[in-house]
PDB file of C-alpha atoms in Angstrom:
ATOM      1  CA  GLU M   1     -19.976 -11.900   1.226  1.00 60.00           C
ATOM      2  CA  LEU M   2     -17.573 -12.154   2.814  1.00 67.00           C
ATOM      3  CA  GLU M   3     -16.103  -8.900   4.550  1.00 73.00           C
ATOM      4  CA  LYS M   4     -13.683  -7.118   2.815  1.00 80.00           C
ATOM      5  CA  SER M   5     -10.662  -6.101   4.637  1.00 82.00           C
ATOM      6  CA  LYS M   6      -7.349  -6.233   4.297  1.00 84.00           C
ATOM      7  CA  GLN M   7      -7.447  -7.316   8.180  1.00 90.00           C
ATOM      8  CA  ILE M   8      -8.641 -10.231   7.221  1.00 93.00           C
ATOM      9  CA  ALA M   9      -7.787 -13.450   5.171  1.00 95.00           C
ATOM     10  CA  TRP M  10     -10.423 -15.900   3.778  1.00 95.00           C
ATOM     11  CA  LEU M  11      -8.072 -18.874   3.209  1.00 97.00           C
ATOM     12  CA  ASP M  12      -9.730 -22.042   1.840  1.00 97.00           C
ATOM     13  CA  ALA M  13      -8.658 -24.233   3.971  1.00 97.00           C
ATOM     14  CA  ASP M  14      -8.208 -27.523   2.034  1.00 97.00           C
ATOM     15  CA  LYS M  15      -5.307 -25.922   0.153  1.00 97.00           C
ATOM     16  CA  LEU M  16      -2.964 -25.630   3.231  1.00 98.00           C
ATOM     17  CA  GLN M  17       0.138 -27.379   5.171  1.00 97.00           C
ATOM     18  CA  TYR M  18      -0.994 -27.630   8.839  1.00 96.00           C
ATOM     19  CA  PRO M  19       0.356 -25.883  11.078  1.00 97.00           C
ATOM     20  CA  LEU M  20       0.632 -22.648  10.152  1.00 97.00           C
ATOM     21  CA  LYS M  21       3.451 -20.431  10.929  1.00 97.00           C
ATOM     22  CA  ILE M  22       4.218 -16.242  11.392  1.00 96.00           C
ATOM     23  CA  ARG M  23       7.638 -15.347  10.768  1.00 97.00           C
ATOM     24  CA  ARG M  24       8.849 -12.034   9.273  1.00 96.00           C
ATOM     25  CA  TRP M  25       9.759 -11.539   5.878  1.00 96.00           C
ATOM     26  CA  ARG M  26      13.161 -12.869   4.379  1.00 95.00           C
ATOM     27  CA  GLU M  27      14.441 -11.385   1.483  1.00 94.00           C
ATOM     28  CA  GLY M  28      14.273 -13.700  -1.398  1.00 95.00           C
ATOM     29  CA  ASP M  29      10.688 -14.989  -0.367  1.00 97.00           C
ATOM     30  CA  TRP M  30       7.934 -14.781  -2.887  1.00 97.00           C
ATOM     31  CA  PHE M  31       4.076 -15.262  -3.278  1.00 97.00           C
ATOM     32  CA  ILE M  32       1.831 -14.550  -6.572  1.00 97.00           C
ATOM     33  CA  PRO M  33      -0.356 -11.837  -5.173  1.00 95.00           C
ATOM     34  CA  LEU M  34      -3.952 -12.679  -5.832  1.00 93.00           C
ATOM     35  CA  GLY M  35      -5.338 -11.684  -9.185  1.00 89.00           C
ATOM     36  CA  MET M  36      -2.292 -11.759 -10.735  1.00 89.00           C
ATOM     37  CA  SER M  37      -0.366 -15.286 -12.156  1.00 85.00           C
ATOM     38  CA  GLY M  38       3.147 -14.925 -11.692  1.00 92.00           C
ATOM     39  CA  ARG M  39       4.951 -15.157  -8.535  1.00 95.00           C
ATOM     40  CA  LYS M  40       6.800 -11.962  -7.506  1.00 95.00           C
ATOM     41  CA  LYS M  41       9.861 -11.529  -4.599  1.00 96.00           C
ATOM     42  CA  LEU M  42       7.849 -10.277  -2.173  1.00 96.00           C
ATOM     43  CA  SER M  43      10.708  -6.945  -1.905  1.00 95.00           C
ATOM     44  CA  ASP M  44      10.066  -6.023  -4.313  1.00 95.00           C
ATOM     45  CA  TYR M  45       6.362  -6.160  -3.684  1.00 95.00           C
ATOM     46  CA  LEU M  46       7.278  -4.096  -0.812  1.00 96.00           C
ATOM     47  CA  ILE M  47       9.170  -0.886  -2.528  1.00 94.00           C
ATOM     48  CA  ASN M  48       5.924  -0.881  -5.381  1.00 94.00           C
ATOM     49  CA  LYS M  49       3.753   0.002  -2.444  1.00 94.00           C
ATOM     50  CA  LYS M  50       6.547   2.375  -1.307  1.00 96.00           C
ATOM     51  CA  VAL M  51       6.677   0.479   2.033  1.00 93.00           C
ATOM     52  CA  SER M  52       9.631   2.394   3.807  1.00 94.00           C
ATOM     53  CA  MET M  53      12.372   0.176   5.610  1.00 92.00           C
ATOM     54  CA  ALA M  54      11.437   0.696   8.908  1.00 93.00           C
ATOM     55  CA  GLU M  55       7.839  -1.107   8.323  1.00 92.00           C
ATOM     56  CA  LYS M  56       9.685  -3.493   6.299  1.00 93.00           C
ATOM     57  CA  GLY M  57      11.357  -4.865   9.300  1.00 91.00           C
ATOM     58  CA  ARG M  58       7.765  -5.319  10.935  1.00 94.00           C
ATOM     59  CA  GLN M  59       6.170  -7.036   7.954  1.00 95.00           C
ATOM     60  CA  PHE M  60       5.279 -10.338   8.503  1.00 96.00           C
ATOM     61  CA  VAL M  61       4.578 -13.541   6.874  1.00 97.00           C
ATOM     62  CA  LEU M  62       1.642 -15.788   7.539  1.00 97.00           C
ATOM     63  CA  VAL M  63       3.350 -19.403   6.210  1.00 98.00           C
ATOM     64  CA  SER M  64       2.244 -22.896   5.075  1.00 97.00           C
ATOM     65  CA  GLY M  65       5.190 -25.456   4.402  1.00 95.00           C
ATOM     66  CA  GLU M  66       7.592 -23.440   2.832  1.00 95.00           C
ATOM     67  CA  ASP M  67       5.034 -21.229   0.689  1.00 97.00           C
ATOM     68  CA  ILE M  68       3.494 -18.065   1.918  1.00 98.00           C
ATOM     69  CA  VAL M  69      -0.496 -17.484   2.391  1.00 98.00           C
ATOM     70  CA  TRP M  70      -0.441 -13.830   2.507  1.00 97.00           C
ATOM     71  CA  VAL M  71       1.885 -10.612   3.798  1.00 96.00           C
ATOM     72  CA  ILE M  72      -0.105 -10.156   6.755  1.00 96.00           C
ATOM     73  CA  GLY M  73      -2.382  -6.640   5.645  1.00 93.00           C
ATOM     74  CA  ARG M  74      -1.206  -6.032   2.926  1.00 94.00           C
ATOM     75  CA  ARG M  75      -2.695  -8.811   0.893  1.00 95.00           C
ATOM     76  CA  LEU M  76      -3.415 -12.580   0.217  1.00 96.00           C
ATOM     77  CA  ASP M  77      -1.237 -15.600  -2.011  1.00 97.00           C
ATOM     78  CA  ASP M  78      -3.420 -16.795  -5.270  1.00 96.00           C
ATOM     79  CA  ARG M  79      -2.910 -19.853  -4.811  1.00 96.00           C
ATOM     80  CA  PHE M  80      -5.222 -19.838  -1.654  1.00 97.00           C
ATOM     81  CA  CYS M  81      -7.577 -17.792  -2.143  1.00 94.00           C
ATOM     82  CA  ILE M  82     -11.319 -19.057  -1.868  1.00 94.00           C
ATOM     83  CA  THR M  83     -12.651 -19.980  -4.941  1.00 93.00           C
ATOM     84  CA  LYS M  84     -16.106 -20.978  -5.942  1.00 94.00           C
ATOM     85  CA  SER M  85     -15.183 -24.491  -5.158  1.00 95.00           C
ATOM     86  CA  THR M  86     -14.677 -23.877  -1.631  1.00 96.00           C
ATOM     87  CA  GLU M  87     -15.525 -26.327   0.157  1.00 96.00           C
ATOM     88  CA  ASN M  88     -13.979 -25.259   3.942  1.00 97.00           C
ATOM     89  CA  VAL M  89     -13.053 -21.865   4.077  1.00 95.00           C
ATOM     90  CA  LEU M  90     -10.257 -20.751   6.758  1.00 96.00           C
ATOM     91  CA  ARG M  91     -10.826 -16.816   9.365  1.00 94.00           C
ATOM     92  CA  ILE M  92      -7.843 -15.389   9.948  1.00 95.00           C
ATOM     93  CA  VAL M  93      -8.542 -11.767  11.584  1.00 93.00           C
ATOM     94  CA  ARG M  94      -5.104 -10.017  12.207  1.00 90.00           C
ATOM     95  CA  ASP M  95      -5.397  -7.902  14.903  1.00 82.00           C
ATOM     96  CA  SER M  96      -4.398  -4.286  16.160  1.00 63.00           C
ATOM     97  CA  ILE M  97      -1.895  -3.875  18.952  1.00 52.00           C
TER      98      ILE M  97
END
């Protein structure tokens, strides 16, 4: 049983391109939210979640190559989540500051 928390990302390590990078989100960024099949602009996602302008400015994303893997502390990208066929799991924990 995996611990479920928005502060923990459970990822399929074999689907990732290394090195992983953390950066602030940018206009035009998109991802495929976990459980969905289509792309969603990150700006639309944050608006739908009623994230304030100040919080938006502090939002970081985990990136593999050019793809967003995790909107840190909010939502994983469906392409990188673990499945029954996953062999290698990467667990990333967001520490609070």
